[in-house]
Amino acid sequence: YWKNKAGKWLGPLTSKKGTKKRGNFQRGTADTNPKRWRMVAALALDLSTLLEICTPFLGAEYFLPCASIANVGKNIGFLAASASRAAIHQSLTKTEGKTSNLGDVTAKAGSQAILASLLGTGFGILFSQTFCSDYGTAGILAGFVVLSAVHQVCTYKAIQAVPLKTLDRHRLHIV
């Protein structure tokens, strides 16, 4: 009895037909417009981190829901960044008349990301000890706003430097 009831309720969510209706609405857009999705990912990551920092101000009863929403938002940001990363790396490997190694570009980008993450963690510990001991959460929030603005500007400058040699609807309309 319960299997039939659950099948009626969950059927559209688990069937292939339901997946085609729901799952393909963004199919291929990370590959066709990776720059936009990279900026969306950076913005989602910064906004989610901001929500995570602001959770102490919201009260104890809202801590767990806000922290959970912030974690989901950060994971969405990481997922969108990784989905657009492959197309950006592929555009960096394309050369005229030669084949390039996507593995080399991906490995070098991964090692740069690890180094930046380690440096960011070290500076974050240093800044949080400095700001938190003097100004508390408000100091951390002020430092985050400044570093988030730097993050957004650097992400924008980085994706501006990447040449895309594919055409999407917007670039095709310009041509």
Coordinates of C-alpha atoms in Angstrom, one line a residue:
Y1 CA 0.0 0.0 0.0
W2 CA 2.7 2.5 1.1
K3 CA 4.9 1.6 -1.9
N4 CA 2.0 2.6 -4.3
K5 CA 1.3 5.8 -2.4
A6 CA 5.0 6.7 -2.4
G7 CA 5.2 5.9 -6.1
K8 CA 2.4 8.3 -6.8
W9 CA 4.0 11.1 -4.8
L10 CA 7.6 10.5 -5.8
G11 CA 7.1 9.1 -9.3
P12 CA 7.5 12.4 -11.2
L13 CA 10.6 13.2 -9.1
T14 CA 12.3 9.9 -9.8
S15 CA 11.2 8.9 -13.3
K16 CA 13.2 9.6 -16.4
K17 CA 10.4 11.6 -17.8
G18 CA 10.3 13.9 -14.7
T19 CA 14.1 14.3 -15.0
K20 CA 13.8 15.4 -18.5
K21 CA 11.3 18.1 -17.5
R22 CA 13.2 19.3 -14.5
G23 CA 16.9 18.5 -15.0
N24 CA 17.7 19.9 -18.4
F25 CA 16.6 23.5 -18.0
Q26 CA 20.2 24.7 -17.6
R27 CA 21.8 22.0 -19.8
G28 CA 24.9 23.2 -21.4
T29 CA 24.9 26.8 -20.2
A30 CA 28.0 26.4 -18.1
D31 CA 29.9 25.4 -21.2
T32 CA 28.4 28.0 -23.5
N33 CA 28.7 30.9 -21.1
P34 CA 31.4 30.0 -18.5
K35 CA 32.3 33.6 -17.7
R36 CA 28.8 34.4 -16.4
W37 CA 28.6 31.2 -14.4
R38 CA 32.0 31.9 -12.9
M39 CA 30.8 35.3 -11.7
V40 CA 27.5 33.8 -10.4
A41 CA 29.6 31.3 -8.5
A42 CA 31.8 33.9 -6.9
L43 CA 28.8 36.0 -5.9
A44 CA 27.0 33.0 -4.5
L45 CA 30.1 32.0 -2.5
D46 CA 30.5 35.5 -1.1
L47 CA 26.9 36.0 -0.2
S48 CA 26.7 32.6 1.5
T49 CA 29.8 33.4 3.5
L50 CA 28.3 36.7 4.5
L51 CA 25.2 34.9 5.7
E52 CA 27.4 32.5 7.7
I53 CA 29.3 35.5 9.3
C54 CA 26.0 37.2 10.2
T55 CA 24.5 34.1 11.9
P56 CA 25.6 35.3 15.4
F57 CA 23.6 38.5 15.0
L58 CA 20.4 36.6 14.1
G59 CA 19.8 34.9 17.5
A60 CA 20.3 31.4 18.7
E61 CA 17.0 30.0 17.3
Y62 CA 18.0 31.0 13.7
F63 CA 21.6 29.8 13.9
L64 CA 21.1 26.3 12.5
P65 CA 18.8 27.2 9.7
C66 CA 21.0 30.2 8.6
A67 CA 24.2 28.1 8.8
S68 CA 22.6 25.3 6.8
I69 CA 21.4 27.7 4.1
A70 CA 24.8 29.3 4.0
N71 CA 26.5 25.9 3.6
V72 CA 24.1 25.0 0.8
G73 CA 24.8 28.3 -0.9
K74 CA 28.6 27.8 -0.6
N75 CA 28.2 24.3 -2.2
I76 CA 26.2 25.8 -5.0
G77 CA 28.9 28.3 -5.5
F78 CA 31.6 25.7 -5.6
L79 CA 29.6 23.5 -8.0
A80 CA 28.9 26.4 -10.4
A81 CA 32.6 27.4 -10.3
S82 CA 33.7 23.8 -11.0
A83 CA 31.2 23.5 -13.9
S84 CA 32.5 26.6 -15.6
R85 CA 36.1 25.8 -14.8
A86 CA 36.3 23.1 -17.5
A87 CA 35.2 25.3 -20.3
I88 CA 37.6 28.1 -19.2
H89 CA 40.5 25.7 -19.1
Q90 CA 39.6 24.3 -22.5
S91 CA 39.5 27.8 -24.0
L92 CA 43.1 28.3 -22.6
T93 CA 44.4 25.2 -24.3
K94 CA 43.1 26.0 -27.8
T95 CA 45.9 27.1 -30.1
E96 CA 46.1 27.6 -33.9
G97 CA 47.2 24.4 -35.6
K98 CA 48.5 22.7 -32.5
T99 CA 47.0 20.5 -29.9
S100 CA 47.5 21.5 -26.3
N101 CA 47.3 19.4 -23.1
L102 CA 44.3 20.1 -21.0
G103 CA 45.7 18.1 -18.3
D104 CA 48.7 20.4 -17.9
V105 CA 46.4 23.5 -17.6
T106 CA 44.1 21.8 -15.2
A107 CA 47.0 20.6 -13.0
K108 CA 48.6 24.0 -12.9
A109 CA 45.3 25.7 -12.1
G110 CA 44.7 23.2 -9.3
S111 CA 48.1 23.8 -7.8
Q112 CA 47.6 27.5 -8.0
A113 CA 44.2 27.1 -6.3
I114 CA 45.7 25.1 -3.5
L115 CA 48.4 27.6 -2.9
A116 CA 45.9 30.5 -2.9
S117 CA 43.7 28.6 -0.5
L118 CA 46.6 27.9 1.9
L119 CA 47.7 31.6 1.8
G120 CA 44.1 32.7 2.3
T121 CA 43.7 30.5 5.3
G122 CA 46.9 31.8 6.8
F123 CA 45.9 35.4 6.2
G124 CA 42.4 34.7 7.4
I125 CA 43.7 33.3 10.7
L126 CA 46.0 36.3 11.1
F127 CA 43.2 38.8 10.3
S128 CA 40.7 37.1 12.4
Q129 CA 43.0 37.2 15.4
T130 CA 43.7 40.9 14.9
F131 CA 40.1 42.0 14.1
C132 CA 38.3 39.6 16.4
S133 CA 40.3 40.4 19.5
D134 CA 39.8 44.2 19.0
Y135 CA 36.4 44.5 17.3
G136 CA 34.6 41.1 17.5
T137 CA 32.3 39.9 14.8
A138 CA 31.7 43.4 13.5
G139 CA 35.5 43.6 12.7
I140 CA 35.4 40.3 11.0
L141 CA 32.4 41.5 9.0
A142 CA 34.1 44.7 8.0
G143 CA 37.2 42.7 6.9
F144 CA 35.1 40.3 5.0
V145 CA 33.3 43.1 3.1
V146 CA 36.6 44.5 1.9
L147 CA 38.1 41.1 1.0
S148 CA 34.8 40.1 -0.8
A149 CA 35.0 43.2 -2.9
V150 CA 38.6 42.4 -3.8
H151 CA 37.5 38.9 -4.6
Q152 CA 34.8 40.1 -7.0
V153 CA 37.1 42.5 -8.8
C154 CA 39.8 39.9 -9.2
T155 CA 37.4 37.3 -10.5
Y156 CA 36.0 39.9 -13.0
K157 CA 39.5 40.8 -14.2
A158 CA 40.5 37.1 -14.4
I159 CA 37.6 36.1 -16.6
Q160 CA 38.0 39.2 -18.7
A161 CA 41.5 38.0 -19.6
V162 CA 40.2 34.6 -20.8
P163 CA 39.6 34.5 -24.6
L164 CA 36.6 32.4 -25.5
K165 CA 36.6 31.1 -29.1
T166 CA 33.1 29.7 -29.0
L167 CA 29.9 31.4 -29.9
D168 CA 26.8 31.5 -27.7
R169 CA 23.6 33.3 -28.6
H170 CA 24.8 36.6 -27.2
R171 CA 28.2 36.6 -29.0
L172 CA 26.5 35.3 -32.2
H173 CA 24.0 38.1 -32.1
I174 CA 26.9 40.7 -31.8
V175 CA 28.7 39.2 -34.8

